[in-house]
Amino acid sequence: MLSLQNISWVSPDGKKILNGLNLDIPSGKLTVITGPNGSGKTTLAKIIAGIEKPSEGKIFLDDKDITDFDVTERAKIGISFAFQQPVRFKGITVRQLIEIAAQSKLNDKELCDILASVGLCARNYLDREVNDTLSGGEIKRIEIATVIARKTNITVFDEPEAGIDLWSFKSLIGVFKNMHENHLETMLIISHQERILKIADEIVLLADGKISQQGEREKMMQHVFADGGIKPSCRKEEAIFDE
């Protein structure tokens, strides 16, 4: 279990983004953290990944204090972070990127299985460069493929729906469901999209830098769009995806 205790974070301009936050993330579950814009979701994701360090508080992984671990040290103990906008690597092929993530050479069958799990055909992608010729949806799925190859214990996805089209978004939902059903790692997704909330085991509602509500999906959905939760406009936007 990943446990965050009394976490606070103050921005460089002195604004308190997280304020004494306490959160336990259960192992082996798909947890979605949601909330209105400015509630501290992305900051929380970066603190979990080790990109940012809390101003106050402690972080424990299975009772081990990892508060002072940086992003590289957290990667070594099995915590991965997927950015809103994945990094592109000119001159590096998809094959090379996945092998770097796996830290070993992989045969074509192994590479094919990994890419197939994110809905990509290895024949069309293995020798392509990870550059601007890839669409937003393609680069997102390739980033997820590297996460699978890395075999991490906890993966944090920061608003994975950002910058992709409707078709890619629908495909991405299938990828997350497949990962959750076929892998044992803990998944943590930062999102306000209703379709992602619907595949969660647990939902955490963040507001004003603190946990407002947390619980199983069925019990939490009624709270998500209530006062202090997601703005109604976000729900209207989601209706587009359900047509």
mmCIF file of N, CA, C and O in Angstrom, residues 7 21 33 37 39 48-49 69 72 91 97 103 109 113 123-124 127 141 149-150 161 163 168 186 204 223 241:
data_model
loop_
_atom_site.group_PDB
_atom_site.id
_atom_site.type_symbol
_atom_site.label_atom_id
_atom_site.label_comp_id
_atom_site.label_asym_id
_atom_site.label_seq_id
_atom_site.Cartn_x
_atom_site.Cartn_y
_atom_site.Cartn_z
ATOM 1 N N ILE A 7 0.388 15.452 3.869
ATOM 2 C CA ILE A 7 1.157 16.032 2.771
ATOM 3 C C ILE A 7 0.705 17.468 2.469
ATOM 4 O O ILE A 7 -0.476 17.722 2.213
ATOM 5 N N LEU A 21 -2.817 16.770 3.378
ATOM 6 C CA LEU A 21 -3.549 15.685 2.710
ATOM 7 C C LEU A 21 -3.136 14.322 3.257
ATOM 8 O O LEU A 21 -1.952 14.034 3.438
ATOM 9 N N ILE A 33 -8.147 9.560 -9.150
ATOM 10 C CA ILE A 33 -8.225 10.800 -8.370
ATOM 11 C C ILE A 33 -8.824 11.875 -9.265
ATOM 12 O O ILE A 33 -8.339 12.130 -10.368
ATOM 13 N N ASN A 37 -10.592 21.758 -11.489
ATOM 14 C CA ASN A 37 -9.309 22.357 -11.869
ATOM 15 C C ASN A 37 -8.753 23.175 -10.707
ATOM 16 O O ASN A 37 -9.492 23.883 -10.024
ATOM 17 N N SER A 39 -7.414 21.913 -7.993
ATOM 18 C CA SER A 39 -7.550 21.241 -6.700
ATOM 19 C C SER A 39 -6.260 20.573 -6.243
ATOM 20 O O SER A 39 -6.164 20.120 -5.103
ATOM 21 N N ILE A 48 3.805 11.895 -5.746
ATOM 22 C CA ILE A 48 3.848 10.436 -5.652
ATOM 23 C C ILE A 48 4.991 9.877 -6.492
ATOM 24 O O ILE A 48 5.699 8.951 -6.080
ATOM 25 N N ALA A 49 5.209 10.473 -7.672
ATOM 26 C CA ALA A 49 6.258 9.987 -8.572
ATOM 27 C C ALA A 49 7.648 10.426 -8.150
ATOM 28 O O ALA A 49 8.645 9.863 -8.618
ATOM 29 N N PHE A 69 12.990 9.995 -1.525
ATOM 30 C CA PHE A 69 13.393 9.363 -2.776
ATOM 31 C C PHE A 69 13.057 10.287 -3.947
ATOM 32 O O PHE A 69 11.935 10.798 -4.039
ATOM 33 N N THR A 72 14.145 9.055 -9.846
ATOM 34 C CA THR A 72 14.942 7.897 -10.272
ATOM 35 C C THR A 72 14.897 6.794 -9.227
ATOM 36 O O THR A 72 14.722 5.607 -9.559
ATOM 37 N N GLY A 91 15.140 10.006 -33.304
ATOM 38 C CA GLY A 91 16.293 9.141 -33.491
ATOM 39 C C GLY A 91 16.208 7.828 -32.733
ATOM 40 O O GLY A 91 17.052 6.942 -32.929
ATOM 41 N N LEU A 97 12.970 2.035 -27.586
ATOM 42 C CA LEU A 97 12.378 2.645 -26.401
ATOM 43 C C LEU A 97 11.820 1.577 -25.459
ATOM 44 O O LEU A 97 12.012 1.645 -24.237
ATOM 45 N N GLN A 103 14.905 -2.823 -19.935
ATOM 46 C CA GLN A 103 16.302 -3.002 -19.534
ATOM 47 C C GLN A 103 16.869 -4.334 -20.012
ATOM 48 O O GLN A 103 17.680 -4.966 -19.335
ATOM 49 N N LYS A 109 8.487 -11.573 -30.731
ATOM 50 C CA LYS A 109 7.230 -12.026 -30.126
ATOM 51 C C LYS A 109 6.945 -11.248 -28.839
ATOM 52 O O LYS A 109 5.802 -10.835 -28.598
ATOM 53 N N ASP A 113 3.757 -8.838 -28.340
ATOM 54 C CA ASP A 113 2.776 -9.032 -27.269
ATOM 55 C C ASP A 113 2.556 -7.741 -26.488
ATOM 56 O O ASP A 113 1.421 -7.408 -26.127
ATOM 57 N N ARG A 123 4.281 -4.770 -36.412
ATOM 58 C CA ARG A 123 4.836 -4.635 -37.759
ATOM 59 C C ARG A 123 4.822 -3.191 -38.227
ATOM 60 O O ARG A 123 5.728 -2.733 -38.937
ATOM 61 N N ASN A 124 3.820 -2.427 -37.813
ATOM 62 C CA ASN A 124 3.683 -1.039 -38.256
ATOM 63 C C ASN A 124 4.440 -0.035 -37.383
ATOM 64 O O ASN A 124 4.604 1.129 -37.779
ATOM 65 N N ASP A 127 9.786 -0.187 -35.914
ATOM 66 C CA ASP A 127 10.920 0.527 -36.492
ATOM 67 C C ASP A 127 10.637 2.004 -36.759
ATOM 68 O O ASP A 127 11.439 2.687 -37.398
ATOM 69 N N ARG A 141 -0.198 5.442 -26.256
ATOM 70 C CA ARG A 141 -0.198 3.987 -26.141
ATOM 71 C C ARG A 141 1.215 3.429 -26.116
ATOM 72 O O ARG A 141 1.492 2.438 -25.424
ATOM 73 N N ALA A 149 6.334 -2.901 -20.221
ATOM 74 C CA ALA A 149 7.647 -3.538 -20.372
ATOM 75 C C ALA A 149 8.486 -3.376 -19.108
ATOM 76 O O ALA A 149 9.288 -4.254 -18.764
ATOM 77 N N ARG A 150 8.299 -2.264 -18.420
ATOM 78 C CA ARG A 150 9.085 -1.974 -17.217
ATOM 79 C C ARG A 150 8.645 -2.826 -16.037
ATOM 80 O O ARG A 150 9.382 -3.025 -15.082
ATOM 81 N N GLU A 161 -6.158 11.472 -20.924
ATOM 82 C CA GLU A 161 -7.047 11.864 -22.019
ATOM 83 C C GLU A 161 -6.623 13.162 -22.691
ATOM 84 O O GLU A 161 -7.136 13.517 -23.760
ATOM 85 N N GLY A 163 -5.098 15.860 -24.937
ATOM 86 C CA GLY A 163 -4.451 15.968 -26.240
ATOM 87 C C GLY A 163 -4.710 14.844 -27.213
ATOM 88 O O GLY A 163 -4.007 14.727 -28.216
ATOM 89 N N SER A 168 -9.171 7.777 -30.200
ATOM 90 C CA SER A 168 -8.041 7.354 -29.376
ATOM 91 C C SER A 168 -8.441 7.257 -27.906
ATOM 92 O O SER A 168 -7.974 6.374 -27.186
ATOM 93 N N THR A 186 -0.565 -1.754 -9.168
ATOM 94 C CA THR A 186 -1.488 -0.709 -8.746
ATOM 95 C C THR A 186 -1.517 0.377 -9.816
ATOM 96 O O THR A 186 -0.472 0.815 -10.280
ATOM 97 N N VAL A 204 -11.173 8.866 -5.623
ATOM 98 C CA VAL A 204 -10.776 9.844 -4.617
ATOM 99 C C VAL A 204 -11.151 11.226 -5.139
ATOM 100 O O VAL A 204 -10.775 11.596 -6.250
ATOM 101 N N HIS A 223 -21.044 11.553 -5.405
ATOM 102 C CA HIS A 223 -20.351 12.698 -4.819
ATOM 103 C C HIS A 223 -19.540 13.478 -5.845
ATOM 104 O O HIS A 223 -19.255 14.652 -5.635
ATOM 105 N N PHE A 241 -18.691 11.695 -25.438
ATOM 106 C CA PHE A 241 -18.030 10.404 -25.539
ATOM 107 C C PHE A 241 -19.044 9.251 -25.440
ATOM 108 O O PHE A 241 -18.738 8.134 -25.805
#
